[in-house]
C-alpha cells in the first residue's frame, strides 16, 4: 500500500512541466493554427526550445512579449499588437492564446481584450481555408496589396487560462482542447441551415468534405501521445471504416517531412471545419484514466448531448482490447485481421520472452495517464511495478493503478505530486531492475545503475522521441521488445563471460 | 528588397552590406507576436551563474522557469555538481495570493541543510516581481542563520532581455568579490571571465595561461567556485571573453578594486593567439611574451596540417551565423575565413550598435546583418543566400534541418569543445562532418537545384526542356 511521501517545501528536478507548454502542443495540433502565449518573451522561448529538443522540428510559439511597463499597467495593448502581427505575418486560420503565470497574476481579462480586438480589427471575412504557405525565394515577394488582402481574413481566436501555479502541462493540454471545443464547435442545426441555402452549396462542398457531413463521425481525443501514436490511431480508425475527428493531431505538424520551403505554419493538424462539427458526432472517445472531471468530452456531452466514452490509454493487451471492443461495437465490424494477428504475435512474443522478465522490478514515472498505461502493461508481462510516480496531482492515480494491477501484481507504492528527489529517496533502499519514463530520469538511472526505457515526453537525449509507438498491440510489441532486450543486454554486459547467445 | 518574411516594424533591424550607408536599429524590445529567438532576464542570469558548481541555485517562482533550465548546458565541473540540479519553490496558487516569502524561507533552509552549499543564489522570476516578495529580506535572514552568503538575483523576466540578466548576475556575484583572502596570489595573475567551461574549454584555456607563467585566480564562471570568486580581487588583470555577459563585473571590479581588464575571445586561431599576446603584453614581461609566442607557434603547427585538409574541402562554401551575443559572431566570421568559407549572413539576439558596426566592417559585400531575428526571417535568408552551413543554437537547428541545411551548434547546450587551438580544429571538423554528409543529396532543396542544373544543360545542348 502506498505511504505518503515526506513533504518537502522545495522542488528538486521536477517531474512535470508548466501549463502553457501543454496548451501550445494542443494548439499545434489544429490545422493552420499558431500557438500564442500572453506573457513575457522568456516563457515562449523556453518552451519552444524544450519542445524542439524532443521533436527536432521547428515550432513557432508567438508571445505578446510583455515588458516591465505592461506588467504594471496590463498587457492589453501588447496582446492586441501581437495578435495583429501574427495575423499579418502567418495568416493563420486560428490563434490559440494561452495565458502565463504573469498575465494571470496581473489579472489581464483576456476574453475581454480579445473581443475588443475583434471589434477593432475584424471586418467580417471568414478565415481563409487551407494553408497558403508563402513560397520562399521567388514567389515570396508578395505585393503589398496582396499582403493586405491576405491579412484581411479574420482568424479564429481561442483563449485558455493556463496559470502554471495550478496544474501541470497535462492540465494545460486538456484545458486547451476543452477551450477549443467550447469556443469553436457549432450546433448541427446551424450548419444544416447554411447547407440548405442553395447559393452556398458550392462553397460548402469545398469547405465540408461530404463524408464528414454524415452524423456517423467519431470524435477521438487520445490525450498527449506521441506523433507515431496519433498516426497509428488514424490507421486503426480507418481500418475499422470509421469516419473520425482525431483531435488534437500534431502527427504531421510536429513530425513533418523535409521541405524545400519553410512553411509559415507547418501542414497537418485537425481541420477546423471538423472540429466545428464535433458536437454532432455519434460518440466521443476520450483516453485517460485520470482525466479531469470537466473535459472536452464532457463539454461536448453537455453542449450537444454527444455520448462520451472514456477509456484508458490503449497501452498493453487489456486496455487495447477494451478499445478494440468498443470500435467493433461502433463500426459494427469485426476487428481487422491486421490487429487480430498483431495481438496474436504479441502474445507469442510475451511467451518467448517471459522468463527474462518474470519478477523484475520497475519504477514508472511521468504523466499520470501514461504511468497508468505502462504500469498496466508491465503487470501483464510479469514485471512488478514497485513505484508509480508523477508530478501531476489528479487525486486519481492510486485508484487507477489499483485497477490495472488487480489480479496481476501487488499494488505498488503510488505517488502524486512528487519530484525526482522524492522518487530517488523512496527508491533508495529498493532493488530495481528497470526505469520506465521520459529522459529526465536519466540522471537517476545513471546514479542507480539501472537501465532506462525511454517513453513519453520529453526525450531529450535520443532522437526520434516523437516516433516512439506506445499504443495498441503494435506499440505493446515494440515496448515489449525494447524492455526485454534492455534487460537481456544488461545481464549480458554485466556478465564476466559475455555469452553471445541467449 | 523587402521580403514578406520581414514585418515592417523590423525592417530597420536588418542591414545588407553595400547597399546603403550602414544603419541598424537594435537593443529594442522584441516585437509582440514576432516569435523572437530571445529569452528573458532570468535566462541571462541563469546562463551566467549556472556554472558555479558549489553554489545552490534556487529559482523562486512557478515550476516552468526552473524546469526548462534543468541540466541543459554543457558547463562542466571538476568537482561538485550542485549546479546540475534544478531547485524551485514551485509556487502554487495560494503562494501567489498570500505571498511566497515563507515558502522561500523554508525552501532555502531545507536545501542549504541538505546540500551544504558555499553560497546560494536566489533567482526572482516574473510573478515574484508582481506579488512583491521581499527577496532581499528573506535572503539576509537565511544568510545570518546559515552563515553563508545568500544572494538575491533580481532577474524578473519581463524587465528586459538577457543583457539585463547578465547585469543582475554580475550584481549578485560582485557581492562575493572582496570577501576572501588574497595572500599568496602571484603578481602574474588573472581572472578568466565570461567562459562557461562548455565541454571543458576553460581547462584548456587555463592550461595555456599556466604554460606561459600566469596564475588563474578565479574562473568566472566556468567550473566556478564561490571561494575563488571571493578572492578574485587579488588578481592583477581581468581577462573578459566576448559575450558581454560578465563585462559589467569587470567594470565594477575596476571601479572598486582598480583591476584593469582586457577583452578577448578564445575562438579561432587569430583571436586565441591575440588573447595570449594581449595578456602577455599587459604584464610587460619578455619571458611571458616569449612563452606565449612559442606556445602559439607550436599549437598552430600541431593543428595546421589537419586544418588545411578541411579548408581544401570547404573552400567557397557559404555560412550563416545567428548567435546570442555579437562578440561571438566576430570570432566566427574570422574562423570561417580561416577555413576558406564565406559568411553571407550574420546576426545576434542582443548586439549593440557598435557591435553591428564592427560586423559590417569585417564582413564582405552583400552580407546580411540582422538584430533579434525570428524563424521566418532566418529561413528566408538561408534560402536566399543558398547557405551551406548555419551556426546557431538549439532553437535555430530545426530551421536549418527542415530546409536541408547543415548545422553547427555554437551555444550553451553544445557538447563539443570549440575554444582554443584545438577547438578551432574541432570546429572545422564539425562543420566539415555536417556540410560533407551525403544526406544533403536527398533533401528537396538540392534535388530541386540539381534538376534545374540539368535543365540548363539540356537547354544549352539545344534540347527541349
Ligand atoms: S511556469 Fe509560468 S512563468 Fe514559468 S515558464 Fe511556465 S508559464 Fe512562464
Ligand atoms: S516567467 Fe519570466 S522569468 Fe520565468 S521564464 Fe517566463 S519570462 Fe522568464
Short mmCIF file of N, CA and C in Angstrom, two decimals, chain A residues 13-98:
data_model
loop_
_atom_site.label_atom_id
_atom_site.label_comp_id
_atom_site.label_asym_id
_atom_site.label_seq_id
_atom_site.Cartn_x
_atom_site.Cartn_y
_atom_site.Cartn_z
N UNK A 13 14.44 18.96 -9.30
CA UNK A 13 14.30 18.16 -10.51
C UNK A 13 12.85 17.70 -10.71
N UNK A 14 12.04 18.65 -11.05
CA UNK A 14 10.60 18.41 -11.15
C UNK A 14 10.27 17.34 -12.17
N UNK A 15 9.19 16.62 -11.91
CA UNK A 15 8.70 15.60 -12.83
C UNK A 15 7.42 16.10 -13.47
N UNK A 16 7.43 17.34 -13.90
CA UNK A 16 6.26 17.94 -14.56
C UNK A 16 6.74 19.18 -15.29
N UNK A 17 5.91 19.68 -16.16
CA UNK A 17 6.23 20.90 -16.91
C UNK A 17 5.11 21.89 -16.68
N UNK A 18 5.23 23.06 -17.31
CA UNK A 18 4.22 24.05 -16.94
C UNK A 18 3.07 24.08 -17.95
N UNK A 19 1.99 24.64 -17.50
CA UNK A 19 0.70 24.53 -18.19
C UNK A 19 0.68 25.03 -19.64
N UNK A 20 1.21 26.22 -19.91
CA UNK A 20 1.10 26.72 -21.28
C UNK A 20 1.84 25.85 -22.30
N UNK A 21 2.82 25.07 -21.84
CA UNK A 21 3.50 24.17 -22.77
C UNK A 21 2.52 23.13 -23.31
N UNK A 22 1.70 22.59 -22.41
CA UNK A 22 0.70 21.62 -22.85
C UNK A 22 -0.30 22.27 -23.79
N UNK A 23 -0.70 23.50 -23.46
CA UNK A 23 -1.67 24.20 -24.31
C UNK A 23 -1.07 24.45 -25.69
N UNK A 24 0.19 24.85 -25.74
CA UNK A 24 0.84 25.12 -27.03
C UNK A 24 0.87 23.87 -27.90
N UNK A 25 1.17 22.73 -27.28
CA UNK A 25 1.21 21.49 -28.05
C UNK A 25 -0.17 21.15 -28.60
N UNK A 26 -1.18 21.36 -27.78
CA UNK A 26 -2.54 21.06 -28.24
C UNK A 26 -2.92 21.98 -29.41
N UNK A 27 -2.61 23.26 -29.29
CA UNK A 27 -2.92 24.19 -30.38
C UNK A 27 -2.16 23.83 -31.66
N UNK A 28 -0.96 23.32 -31.47
CA UNK A 28 -0.16 22.91 -32.64
C UNK A 28 -0.84 21.78 -33.41
N UNK A 29 -1.78 21.11 -32.77
CA UNK A 29 -2.48 20.00 -33.41
C UNK A 29 -3.74 20.42 -34.14
N UNK A 30 -3.90 21.72 -34.39
CA UNK A 30 -5.04 22.22 -35.17
C UNK A 30 -4.51 22.76 -36.48
N UNK A 31 -5.17 22.43 -37.57
CA UNK A 31 -4.69 22.87 -38.87
C UNK A 31 -4.67 24.39 -38.97
N UNK A 32 -3.57 24.92 -39.42
CA UNK A 32 -3.48 26.36 -39.66
C UNK A 32 -3.42 27.21 -38.41
N UNK A 33 -3.11 26.58 -37.26
CA UNK A 33 -3.13 27.35 -36.01
C UNK A 33 -1.74 27.81 -35.60
N UNK A 34 -1.70 28.93 -34.89
CA UNK A 34 -0.46 29.40 -34.28
C UNK A 34 -0.69 29.51 -32.77
N UNK A 35 0.13 28.82 -31.97
CA UNK A 35 0.03 28.99 -30.52
C UNK A 35 0.61 30.35 -30.12
N UNK A 36 0.01 30.96 -29.14
CA UNK A 36 0.39 32.32 -28.76
C UNK A 36 0.34 32.40 -27.24
N UNK A 37 1.45 32.79 -26.62
CA UNK A 37 1.44 32.93 -25.16
C UNK A 37 1.33 34.39 -24.79
N UNK A 38 0.38 34.66 -23.93
CA UNK A 38 0.25 36.02 -23.43
C UNK A 38 1.08 36.13 -22.16
N UNK A 39 2.24 36.78 -22.29
CA UNK A 39 3.15 36.87 -21.16
C UNK A 39 4.47 37.46 -21.62
N UNK A 40 5.52 37.25 -20.81
CA UNK A 40 6.79 37.79 -21.28
C UNK A 40 7.47 36.81 -22.23
N UNK A 41 8.45 37.32 -22.94
CA UNK A 41 9.08 36.57 -24.02
C UNK A 41 9.72 35.26 -23.55
N UNK A 42 10.30 35.30 -22.36
CA UNK A 42 11.10 34.16 -21.90
C UNK A 42 10.34 32.85 -21.89
N UNK A 43 9.11 32.87 -21.40
CA UNK A 43 8.35 31.62 -21.29
C UNK A 43 8.23 30.96 -22.66
N UNK A 44 7.86 31.73 -23.67
CA UNK A 44 7.64 31.16 -25.00
C UNK A 44 8.95 30.59 -25.54
N UNK A 45 10.03 31.32 -25.35
CA UNK A 45 11.31 30.86 -25.88
C UNK A 45 11.76 29.57 -25.19
N UNK A 46 11.61 29.54 -23.88
CA UNK A 46 11.98 28.32 -23.14
C UNK A 46 11.17 27.12 -23.61
N UNK A 47 9.87 27.34 -23.76
CA UNK A 47 9.03 26.21 -24.15
C UNK A 47 9.35 25.76 -25.57
N UNK A 48 9.61 26.72 -26.44
CA UNK A 48 9.96 26.34 -27.80
C UNK A 48 11.20 25.46 -27.79
N UNK A 49 12.20 25.89 -27.01
CA UNK A 49 13.42 25.10 -27.01
C UNK A 49 13.17 23.70 -26.45
N UNK A 50 12.34 23.63 -25.43
CA UNK A 50 12.05 22.35 -24.80
C UNK A 50 11.36 21.41 -25.78
N UNK A 51 10.42 21.97 -26.54
CA UNK A 51 9.66 21.16 -27.49
C UNK A 51 10.54 20.76 -28.68
N UNK A 52 11.33 21.72 -29.15
CA UNK A 52 12.23 21.45 -30.28
C UNK A 52 13.19 20.31 -29.94
N UNK A 53 13.70 20.31 -28.72
CA UNK A 53 14.68 19.29 -28.35
C UNK A 53 14.09 17.89 -28.35
N UNK A 54 12.78 17.80 -28.26
CA UNK A 54 12.14 16.48 -28.33
C UNK A 54 11.79 16.12 -29.78
N UNK A 55 11.13 17.05 -30.45
CA UNK A 55 10.58 16.74 -31.77
C UNK A 55 11.58 16.95 -32.91
N UNK A 56 12.63 17.73 -32.64
CA UNK A 56 13.54 18.10 -33.72
C UNK A 56 12.79 18.74 -34.88
N UNK A 57 11.84 19.54 -34.55
CA UNK A 57 11.03 20.22 -35.57
C UNK A 57 10.91 21.67 -35.14
N UNK A 58 10.76 22.56 -36.12
CA UNK A 58 10.52 23.95 -35.73
C UNK A 58 9.17 24.05 -35.04
N UNK A 59 9.06 24.87 -34.04
CA UNK A 59 7.73 25.20 -33.53
C UNK A 59 7.73 26.68 -33.17
N UNK A 60 6.87 27.40 -33.85
CA UNK A 60 6.74 28.82 -33.55
C UNK A 60 5.67 29.00 -32.49
N UNK A 61 6.06 29.60 -31.39
CA UNK A 61 5.07 29.98 -30.39
C UNK A 61 5.21 31.50 -30.26
N UNK A 62 4.18 32.22 -30.65
CA UNK A 62 4.27 33.67 -30.57
C UNK A 62 4.08 34.10 -29.12
N UNK A 63 4.50 35.32 -28.83
CA UNK A 63 4.36 35.81 -27.47
C UNK A 63 3.98 37.28 -27.53
N UNK A 64 3.25 37.74 -26.52
CA UNK A 64 2.93 39.16 -26.51
C UNK A 64 4.11 39.97 -25.95
N UNK A 65 5.18 39.28 -25.57
CA UNK A 65 6.44 39.92 -25.19
C UNK A 65 6.25 41.10 -24.23
N UNK A 66 5.61 40.85 -23.11
CA UNK A 66 5.37 41.95 -22.18
C UNK A 66 6.67 42.44 -21.56
N UNK A 67 6.75 43.73 -21.40
CA UNK A 67 7.89 44.33 -20.71
C UNK A 67 7.44 44.85 -19.36
N UNK A 68 8.34 45.56 -18.71
CA UNK A 68 8.07 45.99 -17.34
C UNK A 68 6.81 46.85 -17.23
N UNK A 69 6.67 47.80 -18.17
CA UNK A 69 5.53 48.70 -18.01
C UNK A 69 4.20 47.97 -18.23
N UNK A 70 4.22 46.96 -19.11
CA UNK A 70 2.99 46.19 -19.31
C UNK A 70 2.65 45.39 -18.07
N UNK A 71 3.70 44.91 -17.40
CA UNK A 71 3.46 44.12 -16.20
C UNK A 71 2.76 44.98 -15.15
N UNK A 72 3.03 46.26 -15.19
CA UNK A 72 2.41 47.16 -14.22
C UNK A 72 1.04 47.63 -14.70
N UNK A 73 0.96 48.03 -15.97
CA UNK A 73 -0.29 48.63 -16.44
C UNK A 73 -1.20 47.67 -17.20
N UNK A 74 -0.80 46.43 -17.32
CA UNK A 74 -1.65 45.47 -18.03
C UNK A 74 -1.15 45.25 -19.45
N UNK A 75 -1.42 44.06 -19.97
CA UNK A 75 -0.81 43.66 -21.25
C UNK A 75 -1.75 43.78 -22.42
N UNK A 76 -2.84 44.50 -22.27
CA UNK A 76 -3.86 44.54 -23.31
C UNK A 76 -3.31 45.04 -24.65
N UNK A 77 -2.62 46.15 -24.63
CA UNK A 77 -2.14 46.73 -25.89
C UNK A 77 -1.20 45.76 -26.60
N UNK A 78 -0.31 45.14 -25.85
CA UNK A 78 0.65 44.22 -26.47
C UNK A 78 -0.02 42.96 -27.00
N UNK A 79 -1.03 42.51 -26.30
CA UNK A 79 -1.74 41.33 -26.78
C UNK A 79 -2.39 41.64 -28.13
N UNK A 80 -3.01 42.80 -28.22
CA UNK A 80 -3.65 43.17 -29.49
C UNK A 80 -2.61 43.34 -30.61
N UNK A 81 -1.54 44.02 -30.28
CA UNK A 81 -0.48 44.22 -31.26
C UNK A 81 0.05 42.87 -31.73
N UNK A 82 0.27 41.98 -30.77
CA UNK A 82 0.80 40.66 -31.09
C UNK A 82 -0.16 39.88 -31.98
N UNK A 83 -1.44 39.92 -31.65
CA UNK A 83 -2.43 39.20 -32.47
C UNK A 83 -2.43 39.74 -33.89
N UNK A 84 -2.33 41.04 -33.97
CA UNK A 84 -2.35 41.67 -35.27
C UNK A 84 -1.11 41.29 -36.09
N UNK A 85 0.04 41.30 -35.43
CA UNK A 85 1.27 40.93 -36.13
C UNK A 85 1.25 39.48 -36.57
N UNK A 86 0.77 38.60 -35.69
CA UNK A 86 0.72 37.19 -36.05
C UNK A 86 -0.23 36.99 -37.23
N UNK A 87 -1.34 37.70 -37.20
CA UNK A 87 -2.30 37.59 -38.30
C UNK A 87 -1.67 38.05 -39.61
N UNK A 88 -0.99 39.16 -39.53
CA UNK A 88 -0.39 39.70 -40.75
C UNK A 88 0.67 38.77 -41.30
N UNK A 89 1.49 38.25 -40.40
CA UNK A 89 2.64 37.51 -40.89
C UNK A 89 2.33 36.05 -41.19
N UNK A 90 1.51 35.41 -40.36
CA UNK A 90 1.28 33.98 -40.54
C UNK A 90 0.01 33.67 -41.31
N UNK A 91 -0.87 34.62 -41.36
CA UNK A 91 -2.15 34.37 -41.99
C UNK A 91 -2.79 33.09 -41.45
N UNK A 92 -2.90 32.98 -40.13
CA UNK A 92 -3.37 31.72 -39.55
C UNK A 92 -4.88 31.57 -39.68
N UNK A 93 -5.34 30.34 -39.60
CA UNK A 93 -6.79 30.14 -39.52
C UNK A 93 -7.26 30.32 -38.09
N UNK A 94 -6.32 30.07 -37.17
CA UNK A 94 -6.70 30.14 -35.77
C UNK A 94 -5.47 30.55 -34.95
N UNK A 95 -5.72 31.36 -33.94
CA UNK A 95 -4.66 31.67 -32.99
C UNK A 95 -5.11 31.16 -31.63
N UNK A 96 -4.30 30.34 -31.02
CA UNK A 96 -4.63 29.80 -29.70
C UNK A 96 -3.87 30.58 -28.63
N UNK A 97 -4.59 31.39 -27.88
CA UNK A 97 -3.93 32.23 -26.88
C UNK A 97 -3.98 31.54 -25.52
N UNK A 98 -2.81 31.27 -24.96
CA UNK A 98 -2.74 30.72 -23.60
C UNK A 98 -2.12 31.77 -22.70
#
